[in-house]
Amino acid sequence: MILIKDQLPILIDTGFGSDVKDTELLIKEEGVSPEELHLIVNTHYHSDHVGGNYQLQKNYGVKIAAHKWEADLINSCDTEACGSEWLDQPVEPYGSI
């Protein structure tokens, strides 16, 4: 993850979903409240990069930017798109722009 601290803070990737509380703490330790996040940008669709998207979007209304091909899969709620069960790190569906 990378946090860009600017007038409109941006989080690059969100880590595993099981680590979302730690992600929130890390953001706060850097002086940015999760409510202040302007955007989440995903570099690619692996569960260790997008796992926290669902909770951060649900709890704070953060918009998520992804590559068009991946966004199309996510937005169509394709069951394979969020299936990372083999890693025991499923990805809950979220909306992306």
PDB file as gemmi writes it, atoms N, CA and C in Angstrom:
CRYST1    1.000    1.000    1.000  90.00  90.00  90.00 P 1                      
ATOM      1  N   MET A   1       0.832  -1.179   0.000  1.00  0.00           N  
ATOM      2  CA  MET A   1       0.000   0.000   0.000  1.00  0.00           C  
ATOM      3  C   MET A   1       0.878   1.243   0.000  1.00  0.00           C  
ATOM      4  N   ILE A   2       0.340   2.266  -0.617  1.00  0.00           N  
ATOM      5  CA  ILE A   2       0.987   3.578  -0.607  1.00  0.00           C  
ATOM      6  C   ILE A   2      -0.105   4.596  -0.294  1.00  0.00           C  
ATOM      7  N   LEU A   3       0.163   5.478   0.638  1.00  0.00           N  
ATOM      8  CA  LEU A   3      -0.763   6.553   0.964  1.00  0.00           C  
ATOM      9  C   LEU A   3      -0.184   7.852   0.428  1.00  0.00           C  
ATOM     10  N   ILE A   4      -0.930   8.496  -0.457  1.00  0.00           N  
ATOM     11  CA  ILE A   4      -0.517   9.791  -0.982  1.00  0.00           C  
ATOM     12  C   ILE A   4      -1.244  10.842  -0.157  1.00  0.00           C  
ATOM     13  N   LYS A   5      -0.458  11.548   0.646  1.00  0.00           N  
ATOM     14  CA  LYS A   5      -1.022  12.568   1.537  1.00  0.00           C  
ATOM     15  C   LYS A   5      -0.987  13.902   0.798  1.00  0.00           C  
ATOM     16  N   ASP A   6      -2.156  14.328   0.389  1.00  0.00           N  
ATOM     17  CA  ASP A   6      -2.296  15.563  -0.357  1.00  0.00           C  
ATOM     18  C   ASP A   6      -3.613  16.196   0.070  1.00  0.00           C  
ATOM     19  N   GLN A   7      -4.022  17.261  -0.587  1.00  0.00           N  
ATOM     20  CA  GLN A   7      -5.320  17.856  -0.260  1.00  0.00           C  
ATOM     21  C   GLN A   7      -6.425  16.813  -0.378  1.00  0.00           C  
ATOM     22  N   LEU A   8      -6.303  15.936  -1.350  1.00  0.00           N  
ATOM     23  CA  LEU A   8      -7.242  14.830  -1.550  1.00  0.00           C  
ATOM     24  C   LEU A   8      -6.457  13.530  -1.413  1.00  0.00           C  
ATOM     25  N   PRO A   9      -6.397  12.956  -0.211  1.00  0.00           N  
ATOM     26  CA  PRO A   9      -5.583  11.751   0.017  1.00  0.00           C  
ATOM     27  C   PRO A   9      -6.047  10.569  -0.844  1.00  0.00           C  
ATOM     28  N   ILE A  10      -5.065   9.834  -1.343  1.00  0.00           N  
ATOM     29  CA  ILE A  10      -5.317   8.671  -2.188  1.00  0.00           C  
ATOM     30  C   ILE A  10      -4.574   7.478  -1.606  1.00  0.00           C  
ATOM     31  N   LEU A  11      -5.256   6.346  -1.539  1.00  0.00           N  
ATOM     32  CA  LEU A  11      -4.633   5.104  -1.080  1.00  0.00           C  
ATOM     33  C   LEU A  11      -4.444   4.194  -2.284  1.00  0.00           C  
ATOM     34  N   ILE A  12      -3.214   3.780  -2.510  1.00  0.00           N  
ATOM     35  CA  ILE A  12      -2.905   2.841  -3.581  1.00  0.00           C  
ATOM     36  C   ILE A  12      -2.942   1.444  -2.976  1.00  0.00           C  
ATOM     37  N   ASP A  13      -3.925   0.654  -3.385  1.00  0.00           N  
ATOM     38  CA  ASP A  13      -4.156  -0.713  -2.905  1.00  0.00           C  
ATOM     39  C   ASP A  13      -4.564  -0.717  -1.424  1.00  0.00           C  
ATOM     40  N   THR A  14      -5.255  -1.788  -1.026  1.00  0.00           N  
ATOM     41  CA  THR A  14      -5.816  -1.824   0.333  1.00  0.00           C  
ATOM     42  C   THR A  14      -5.424  -3.053   1.139  1.00  0.00           C  
ATOM     43  N   GLY A  15      -4.576  -3.912   0.600  1.00  0.00           N  
ATOM     44  CA  GLY A  15      -4.148  -5.087   1.348  1.00  0.00           C  
ATOM     45  C   GLY A  15      -5.234  -6.143   1.451  1.00  0.00           C  
ATOM     46  N   PHE A  16      -4.975  -7.176   2.223  1.00  0.00           N  
ATOM     47  CA  PHE A  16      -5.941  -8.247   2.450  1.00  0.00           C  
ATOM     48  C   PHE A  16      -7.142  -7.729   3.236  1.00  0.00           C  
ATOM     49  N   GLY A  17      -8.299  -8.267   2.957  1.00  0.00           N  
ATOM     50  CA  GLY A  17      -9.503  -7.900   3.690  1.00  0.00           C  
ATOM     51  C   GLY A  17      -9.396  -8.212   5.169  1.00  0.00           C  
ATOM     52  N   SER A  18      -8.698  -9.282   5.499  1.00  0.00           N  
ATOM     53  CA  SER A  18      -8.548  -9.659   6.910  1.00  0.00           C  
ATOM     54  C   SER A  18      -7.672  -8.670   7.676  1.00  0.00           C  
ATOM     55  N   ASP A  19      -6.977  -7.793   6.963  1.00  0.00           N  
ATOM     56  CA  ASP A  19      -6.087  -6.810   7.591  1.00  0.00           C  
ATOM     57  C   ASP A  19      -6.645  -5.392   7.557  1.00  0.00           C  
ATOM     58  N   VAL A  20      -7.929  -5.235   7.214  1.00  0.00           N  
ATOM     59  CA  VAL A  20      -8.473  -3.891   7.002  1.00  0.00           C  
ATOM     60  C   VAL A  20      -8.391  -3.020   8.257  1.00  0.00           C  
ATOM     61  N   LYS A  21      -8.538  -3.582   9.437  1.00  0.00           N  
ATOM     62  CA  LYS A  21      -8.409  -2.784  10.667  1.00  0.00           C  
ATOM     63  C   LYS A  21      -6.983  -2.250  10.812  1.00  0.00           C  
ATOM     64  N   ASP A  22      -6.000  -3.099  10.486  1.00  0.00           N  
ATOM     65  CA  ASP A  22      -4.606  -2.647  10.516  1.00  0.00           C  
ATOM     66  C   ASP A  22      -4.373  -1.557   9.474  1.00  0.00           C  
ATOM     67  N   THR A  23      -4.986  -1.713   8.307  1.00  0.00           N  
ATOM     68  CA  THR A  23      -4.862  -0.701   7.256  1.00  0.00           C  
ATOM     69  C   THR A  23      -5.405   0.633   7.747  1.00  0.00           C  
ATOM     70  N   GLU A  24      -6.567   0.609   8.386  1.00  0.00           N  
ATOM     71  CA  GLU A  24      -7.149   1.840   8.927  1.00  0.00           C  
ATOM     72  C   GLU A  24      -6.215   2.479   9.954  1.00  0.00           C  
ATOM     73  N   LEU A  25      -5.628   1.659  10.819  1.00  0.00           N  
ATOM     74  CA  LEU A  25      -4.701   2.184  11.830  1.00  0.00           C  
ATOM     75  C   LEU A  25      -3.467   2.816  11.184  1.00  0.00           C  
ATOM     76  N   LEU A  26      -2.931   2.177  10.161  1.00  0.00           N  
ATOM     77  CA  LEU A  26      -1.755   2.713   9.471  1.00  0.00           C  
ATOM     78  C   LEU A  26      -2.063   4.065   8.841  1.00  0.00           C  
ATOM     79  N   ILE A  27      -3.242   4.179   8.238  1.00  0.00           N  
ATOM     80  CA  ILE A  27      -3.645   5.447   7.627  1.00  0.00           C  
ATOM     81  C   ILE A  27      -3.749   6.524   8.708  1.00  0.00           C  
ATOM     82  N   LYS A  28      -4.392   6.174   9.815  1.00  0.00           N  
ATOM     83  CA  LYS A  28      -4.557   7.136  10.911  1.00  0.00           C  
ATOM     84  C   LYS A  28      -3.216   7.556  11.501  1.00  0.00           C  
ATOM     85  N   GLU A  29      -2.289   6.606  11.627  1.00  0.00           N  
ATOM     86  CA  GLU A  29      -0.951   6.916  12.156  1.00  0.00           C  
ATOM     87  C   GLU A  29      -0.227   7.925  11.269  1.00  0.00           C  
ATOM     88  N   GLU A  30      -0.584   7.973   9.998  1.00  0.00           N  
ATOM     89  CA  GLU A  30       0.015   8.930   9.076  1.00  0.00           C  
ATOM     90  C   GLU A  30      -0.744  10.257   9.036  1.00  0.00           C  
ATOM     91  N   GLY A  31      -1.746  10.393   9.916  1.00  0.00           N  
ATOM     92  CA  GLY A  31      -2.451  11.651  10.029  1.00  0.00           C  
ATOM     93  C   GLY A  31      -3.617  11.838   9.074  1.00  0.00           C  
ATOM     94  N   VAL A  32      -4.072  10.740   8.470  1.00  0.00           N  
ATOM     95  CA  VAL A  32      -5.211  10.808   7.551  1.00  0.00           C  
ATOM     96  C   VAL A  32      -6.318   9.923   8.106  1.00  0.00           C  
ATOM     97  N   SER A  33      -7.479  10.491   8.286  1.00  0.00           N  
ATOM     98  CA  SER A  33      -8.635   9.717   8.718  1.00  0.00           C  
ATOM     99  C   SER A  33      -9.191   8.971   7.497  1.00  0.00           C  
ATOM    100  N   PRO A  34      -9.626   7.718   7.671  1.00  0.00           N  
ATOM    101  CA  PRO A  34     -10.201   7.005   6.522  1.00  0.00           C  
ATOM    102  C   PRO A  34     -11.349   7.771   5.867  1.00  0.00           C  
ATOM    103  N   GLU A  35     -12.075   8.573   6.634  1.00  0.00           N  
ATOM    104  CA  GLU A  35     -13.159   9.385   6.081  1.00  0.00           C  
ATOM    105  C   GLU A  35     -12.647  10.425   5.092  1.00  0.00           C  
ATOM    106  N   GLU A  36     -11.379  10.787   5.216  1.00  0.00           N  
ATOM    107  CA  GLU A  36     -10.777  11.799   4.341  1.00  0.00           C  
ATOM    108  C   GLU A  36     -10.294  11.237   3.018  1.00  0.00           C  
ATOM    109  N   LEU A  37     -10.224   9.905   2.896  1.00  0.00           N  
ATOM    110  CA  LEU A  37      -9.721   9.321   1.651  1.00  0.00           C  
ATOM    111  C   LEU A  37     -10.595   9.752   0.483  1.00  0.00           C  
ATOM    112  N   HIS A  38      -9.953  10.283  -0.531  1.00  0.00           N  
ATOM    113  CA  HIS A  38     -10.662  10.738  -1.715  1.00  0.00           C  
ATOM    114  C   HIS A  38     -10.858   9.601  -2.714  1.00  0.00           C  
ATOM    115  N   LEU A  39      -9.870   8.714  -2.789  1.00  0.00           N  
ATOM    116  CA  LEU A  39      -9.888   7.675  -3.807  1.00  0.00           C  
ATOM    117  C   LEU A  39      -8.977   6.528  -3.398  1.00  0.00           C  
ATOM    118  N   ILE A  40      -9.381   5.328  -3.788  1.00  0.00           N  
ATOM    119  CA  ILE A  40      -8.516   4.150  -3.722  1.00  0.00           C  
ATOM    120  C   ILE A  40      -8.190   3.787  -5.166  1.00  0.00           C  
ATOM    121  N   VAL A  41      -6.926   3.560  -5.450  1.00  0.00           N  
ATOM    122  CA  VAL A  41      -6.502   3.144  -6.784  1.00  0.00           C  
ATOM    123  C   VAL A  41      -5.898   1.752  -6.660  1.00  0.00           C  
ATOM    124  N   ASN A  42      -6.417   0.817  -7.439  1.00  0.00           N  
ATOM    125  CA  ASN A  42      -5.882  -0.544  -7.427  1.00  0.00           C  
ATOM    126  C   ASN A  42      -4.918  -0.741  -8.580  1.00  0.00           C  
ATOM    127  N   THR A  43      -3.721  -1.220  -8.256  1.00  0.00           N  
ATOM    128  CA  THR A  43      -2.719  -1.471  -9.288  1.00  0.00           C  
ATOM    129  C   THR A  43      -3.070  -2.700 -10.114  1.00  0.00           C  
ATOM    130  N   HIS A  44      -3.631  -3.704  -9.455  1.00  0.00           N  
ATOM    131  CA  HIS A  44      -4.099  -4.907 -10.139  1.00  0.00           C  
ATOM    132  C   HIS A  44      -4.975  -5.699  -9.177  1.00  0.00           C  
ATOM    133  N   TYR A  45      -5.669  -6.671  -9.742  1.00  0.00           N  
ATOM    134  CA  TYR A  45      -6.658  -7.390  -8.963  1.00  0.00           C  
ATOM    135  C   TYR A  45      -6.089  -8.685  -8.381  1.00  0.00           C  
ATOM    136  N   HIS A  46      -5.435  -8.586  -7.251  1.00  0.00           N  
ATOM    137  CA  HIS A  46      -5.049  -9.735  -6.426  1.00  0.00           C  
ATOM    138  C   HIS A  46      -5.567  -9.427  -5.029  1.00  0.00           C  
ATOM    139  N   SER A  47      -5.918 -10.461  -4.289  1.00  0.00           N  
ATOM    140  CA  SER A  47      -6.558 -10.247  -2.990  1.00  0.00           C  
ATOM    141  C   SER A  47      -5.695  -9.467  -2.003  1.00  0.00           C  
ATOM    142  N   ASP A  48      -4.381  -9.504  -2.163  1.00  0.00           N  
ATOM    143  CA  ASP A  48      -3.519  -8.743  -1.266  1.00  0.00           C  
ATOM    144  C   ASP A  48      -3.435  -7.266  -1.667  1.00  0.00           C  
ATOM    145  N   HIS A  49      -4.103  -6.900  -2.757  1.00  0.00           N  
ATOM    146  CA  HIS A  49      -4.140  -5.511  -3.204  1.00  0.00           C  
ATOM    147  C   HIS A  49      -5.535  -4.903  -3.105  1.00  0.00           C  
ATOM    148  N   VAL A  50      -6.577  -5.733  -3.176  1.00  0.00           N  
ATOM    149  CA  VAL A  50      -7.951  -5.219  -3.209  1.00  0.00           C  
ATOM    150  C   VAL A  50      -8.825  -5.721  -2.066  1.00  0.00           C  
ATOM    151  N   GLY A  51      -8.282  -6.531  -1.188  1.00  0.00           N  
ATOM    152  CA  GLY A  51      -9.083  -7.166  -0.144  1.00  0.00           C  
ATOM    153  C   GLY A  51      -9.783  -6.206   0.798  1.00  0.00           C  
ATOM    154  N   GLY A  52      -9.204  -5.046   1.045  1.00  0.00           N  
ATOM    155  CA  GLY A  52      -9.815  -4.082   1.950  1.00  0.00           C  
ATOM    156  C   GLY A  52     -10.803  -3.138   1.279  1.00  0.00           C  
ATOM    157  N   ASN A  53     -10.945  -3.247  -0.038  1.00  0.00           N  
ATOM    158  CA  ASN A  53     -11.817  -2.325  -0.776  1.00  0.00           C  
ATOM    159  C   ASN A  53     -13.242  -2.310  -0.244  1.00  0.00           C  
ATOM    160  N   TYR A  54     -13.826  -3.481  -0.070  1.00  0.00           N  
ATOM    161  CA  TYR A  54     -15.234  -3.569   0.315  1.00  0.00           C  
ATOM    162  C   TYR A  54     -15.497  -2.806   1.612  1.00  0.00           C  
ATOM    163  N   GLN A  55     -14.716  -3.095   2.645  1.00  0.00           N  
ATOM    164  CA  GLN A  55     -14.946  -2.460   3.947  1.00  0.00           C  
ATOM    165  C   GLN A  55     -14.696  -0.952   3.906  1.00  0.00           C  
ATOM    166  N   LEU A  56     -13.627  -0.530   3.226  1.00  0.00           N  
ATOM    167  CA  LEU A  56     -13.337   0.904   3.160  1.00  0.00           C  
ATOM    168  C   LEU A  56     -14.414   1.639   2.365  1.00  0.00           C  
ATOM    169  N   GLN A  57     -14.909   1.015   1.306  1.00  0.00           N  
ATOM    170  CA  GLN A  57     -15.976   1.641   0.541  1.00  0.00           C  
ATOM    171  C   GLN A  57     -17.283   1.660   1.330  1.00  0.00           C  
ATOM    172  N   LYS A  58     -17.594   0.544   1.961  1.00  0.00           N  
ATOM    173  CA  LYS A  58     -18.830   0.446   2.734  1.00  0.00           C  
ATOM    174  C   LYS A  58     -18.829   1.418   3.910  1.00  0.00           C  
ATOM    175  N   ASN A  59     -17.735   1.466   4.652  1.00  0.00           N  
ATOM    176  CA  ASN A  59     -17.672   2.277   5.873  1.00  0.00           C  
ATOM    177  C   ASN A  59     -17.455   3.771   5.622  1.00  0.00           C  
ATOM    178  N   TYR A  60     -16.763   4.109   4.521  1.00  0.00           N  
ATOM    179  CA  TYR A  60     -16.374   5.504   4.320  1.00  0.00           C  
ATOM    180  C   TYR A  60     -16.786   6.076   2.963  1.00  0.00           C  
ATOM    181  N   GLY A  61     -17.411   5.271   2.115  1.00  0.00           N  
ATOM    182  CA  GLY A  61     -17.875   5.761   0.823  1.00  0.00           C  
ATOM    183  C   GLY A  61     -16.777   6.127  -0.152  1.00  0.00           C  
ATOM    184  N   VAL A  62     -15.616   5.515  -0.013  1.00  0.00           N  
ATOM    185  CA  VAL A  62     -14.479   5.848  -0.867  1.00  0.00           C  
ATOM    186  C   VAL A  62     -14.700   5.269  -2.274  1.00  0.00           C  
ATOM    187  N   LYS A  63     -14.440   6.076  -3.281  1.00  0.00           N  
ATOM    188  CA  LYS A  63     -14.495   5.600  -4.662  1.00  0.00           C  
ATOM    189  C   LYS A  63     -13.245   4.777  -4.942  1.00  0.00           C  
ATOM    190  N   ILE A  64     -13.401   3.787  -5.836  1.00  0.00           N  
ATOM    191  CA  ILE A  64     -12.292   2.900  -6.159  1.00  0.00           C  
ATOM    192  C   ILE A  64     -12.059   2.921  -7.661  1.00  0.00           C  
ATOM    193  N   ALA A  65     -10.831   3.209  -8.044  1.00  0.00           N  
ATOM    194  CA  ALA A  65     -10.454   3.220  -9.456  1.00  0.00           C  
ATOM    195  C   ALA A  65      -9.678   1.945  -9.776  1.00  0.00           C  
ATOM    196  N   ALA A  66     -10.040   1.343 -10.904  1.00  0.00           N  
ATOM    197  CA  ALA A  66      -9.376   0.113 -11.342  1.00  0.00           C  
ATOM    198  C   ALA A  66      -9.305   0.117 -12.865  1.00  0.00           C  
ATOM    199  N   HIS A  67      -8.469  -0.757 -13.401  1.00  0.00           N  
ATOM    200  CA  HIS A  67      -8.408  -0.924 -14.853  1.00  0.00           C  
ATOM    201  C   HIS A  67      -9.792  -1.316 -15.361  1.00  0.00           C  
ATOM    202  N   LYS A  68     -10.155  -0.837 -16.517  1.00  0.00           N  
ATOM    203  CA  LYS A  68     -11.484  -1.071 -17.071  1.00  0.00           C  
ATOM    204  C   LYS A  68     -11.859  -2.546 -17.096  1.00  0.00           C  
ATOM    205  N   TRP A  69     -10.969  -3.426 -17.504  1.00  0.00           N  
ATOM    206  CA  TRP A  69     -11.298  -4.856 -17.589  1.00  0.00           C  
ATOM    207  C   TRP A  69     -11.637  -5.409 -16.212  1.00  0.00           C  
ATOM    208  N   GLU A  70     -10.846  -5.034 -15.226  1.00  0.00           N  
ATOM    209  CA  GLU A  70     -11.102  -5.517 -13.874  1.00  0.00           C  
ATOM    210  C   GLU A  70     -12.347  -4.857 -13.289  1.00  0.00           C  
ATOM    211  N   ALA A  71     -12.539  -3.574 -13.555  1.00  0.00           N  
ATOM    212  CA  ALA A  71     -13.723  -2.871 -13.059  1.00  0.00           C  
ATOM    213  C   ALA A  71     -14.993  -3.496 -13.636  1.00  0.00           C  
ATOM    214  N   ASP A  72     -14.955  -3.866 -14.908  1.00  0.00           N  
ATOM    215  CA  ASP A  72     -16.118  -4.499 -15.532  1.00  0.00           C  
ATOM    216  C   ASP A  72     -16.471  -5.810 -14.831  1.00  0.00           C  
ATOM    217  N   LEU A  73     -15.462  -6.614 -14.489  1.00  0.00           N  
ATOM    218  CA  LEU A  73     -15.716  -7.873 -13.771  1.00  0.00           C  
ATOM    219  C   LEU A  73     -16.309  -7.608 -12.394  1.00  0.00           C  
ATOM    220  N   ILE A  74     -15.734  -6.656 -11.684  1.00  0.00           N  
ATOM    221  CA  ILE A  74     -16.204  -6.339 -10.340  1.00  0.00           C  
ATOM    222  C   ILE A  74     -17.622  -5.807 -10.382  1.00  0.00           C  
ATOM    223  N   ASN A  75     -17.858  -4.845 -11.261  1.00  0.00           N  
ATOM    224  CA  ASN A  75     -19.176  -4.205 -11.320  1.00  0.00           C  
ATOM    225  C   ASN A  75     -20.264  -5.154 -11.806  1.00  0.00           C  
ATOM    226  N   SER A  76     -19.894  -6.198 -12.537  1.00  0.00           N  
ATOM    227  CA  SER A  76     -20.888  -7.186 -12.976  1.00  0.00           C  
ATOM    228  C   SER A  76     -21.127  -8.249 -11.908  1.00  0.00           C  
ATOM    229  N   CYS A  77     -20.408  -8.136 -10.787  1.00  0.00           N  
ATOM    230  CA  CYS A  77     -20.492  -9.105  -9.683  1.00  0.00           C  
ATOM    231  C   CYS A  77     -20.172 -10.521 -10.161  1.00  0.00           C  
ATOM    232  N   ASP A  78     -19.234 -10.621 -11.065  1.00  0.00           N  
ATOM    233  CA  ASP A  78     -18.767 -11.916 -11.551  1.00  0.00           C  
ATOM    234  C   ASP A  78     -18.241 -12.726 -10.371  1.00  0.00           C  
ATOM    235  N   THR A  79     -18.795 -13.922 -10.169  1.00  0.00           N  
ATOM    236  CA  THR A  79     -18.407 -14.714  -8.997  1.00  0.00           C  
ATOM    237  C   THR A  79     -16.931 -15.104  -9.024  1.00  0.00           C  
ATOM    238  N   GLU A  80     -16.354 -15.253 -10.195  1.00  0.00           N  
ATOM    239  CA  GLU A  80     -14.932 -15.594 -10.282  1.00  0.00           C  
ATOM    240  C   GLU A  80     -14.041 -14.406  -9.933  1.00  0.00           C  
ATOM    241  N   ALA A  81     -14.523 -13.194 -10.180  1.00  0.00           N  
ATOM    242  CA  ALA A  81     -13.700 -12.009  -9.961  1.00  0.00           C  
ATOM    243  C   ALA A  81     -13.336 -11.840  -8.497  1.00  0.00           C  
ATOM    244  N   CYS A  82     -14.234 -12.200  -7.614  1.00  0.00           N  
ATOM    245  CA  CYS A  82     -13.966 -12.029  -6.186  1.00  0.00           C  
ATOM    246  C   CYS A  82     -13.618 -13.339  -5.500  1.00  0.00           C  
ATOM    247  N   GLY A  83     -13.262 -14.343  -6.255  1.00  0.00           N  
ATOM    248  CA  GLY A  83     -12.987 -15.651  -5.670  1.00  0.00           C  
ATOM    249  C   GLY A  83     -11.508 -15.890  -5.422  1.00  0.00           C  
ATOM    250  N   SER A  84     -11.064 -15.647  -4.223  1.00  0.00           N  
ATOM    251  CA  SER A  84      -9.685 -15.948  -3.842  1.00  0.00           C  
ATOM    252  C   SER A  84      -9.684 -16.923  -2.680  1.00  0.00           C  
ATOM    253  N   GLU A  85     -10.679 -17.807  -2.685  1.00  0.00           N  
ATOM    254  CA  GLU A  85     -10.811 -18.753  -1.576  1.00  0.00           C  
ATOM    255  C   GLU A  85      -9.593 -19.665  -1.438  1.00  0.00           C  
ATOM    256  N   TRP A  86      -8.924 -19.961  -2.546  1.00  0.00           N  
ATOM    257  CA  TRP A  86      -7.763 -20.853  -2.476  1.00  0.00           C  
ATOM    258  C   TRP A  86      -6.652 -20.244  -1.635  1.00  0.00           C  
ATOM    259  N   LEU A  87      -6.673 -18.924  -1.444  1.00  0.00           N  
ATOM    260  CA  LEU A  87      -5.726 -18.255  -0.551  1.00  0.00           C  
ATOM    261  C   LEU A  87      -6.313 -18.059   0.839  1.00  0.00           C  
ATOM    262  N   ASP A  88      -7.567 -18.496   1.017  1.00  0.00           N  
ATOM    263  CA  ASP A  88      -8.325 -18.239   2.232  1.00  0.00           C  
ATOM    264  C   ASP A  88      -8.419 -16.735   2.475  1.00  0.00           C  
ATOM    265  N   GLN A  89      -8.497 -15.985   1.387  1.00  0.00           N  
ATOM    266  CA  GLN A  89      -8.630 -14.526   1.448  1.00  0.00           C  
ATOM    267  C   GLN A  89      -9.661 -14.091   0.416  1.00  0.00           C  
ATOM    268  N   PRO A  90     -10.931 -14.449   0.606  1.00  0.00           N  
ATOM    269  CA  PRO A  90     -11.947 -14.026  -0.361  1.00  0.00           C  
ATOM    270  C   PRO A  90     -12.056 -12.513  -0.401  1.00  0.00           C  
ATOM    271  N   VAL A  91     -12.457 -12.015  -1.549  1.00  0.00           N  
ATOM    272  CA  VAL A  91     -12.616 -10.578  -1.759  1.00  0.00           C  
ATOM    273  C   VAL A  91     -14.107 -10.303  -1.890  1.00  0.00           C  
ATOM    274  N   GLU A  92     -14.625  -9.462  -0.997  1.00  0.00           N  
ATOM    275  CA  GLU A  92     -16.047  -9.127  -1.061  1.00  0.00           C  
ATOM    276  C   GLU A  92     -16.259  -8.128  -2.192  1.00  0.00           C  
ATOM    277  N   PRO A  93     -17.414  -8.218  -2.887  1.00  0.00           N  
ATOM    278  CA  PRO A  93     -17.666  -7.329  -4.030  1.00  0.00           C  
ATOM    279  C   PRO A  93     -17.739  -5.862  -3.623  1.00  0.00           C  
ATOM    280  N   TYR A  94     -17.259  -5.012  -4.507  1.00  0.00           N  
ATOM    281  CA  TYR A  94     -17.274  -3.575  -4.316  1.00  0.00           C  
ATOM    282  C   TYR A  94     -17.495  -2.936  -5.681  1.00  0.00           C  
ATOM    283  N   GLY A  95     -17.826  -1.677  -5.705  1.00  0.00           N  
ATOM    284  CA  GLY A  95     -18.009  -0.972  -6.966  1.00  0.00           C  
ATOM    285  C   GLY A  95     -16.759  -0.200  -7.327  1.00  0.00           C  
ATOM    286  N   SER A  96     -16.451  -0.145  -8.611  1.00  0.00           N  
ATOM    287  CA  SER A  96     -15.276   0.610  -9.045  1.00  0.00           C  
ATOM    288  C   SER A  96     -15.633   1.517 -10.204  1.00  0.00           C  
ATOM    289  N   ILE A  97     -14.781   2.547 -10.380  1.00  0.00           N  
ATOM    290  CA  ILE A  97     -15.000   3.504 -11.453  1.00  0.00           C  
ATOM    291  C   ILE A  97     -13.945   3.325 -12.524  1.00  0.00           C  
TER     292      ILE A  97                                                      
END                                                                             
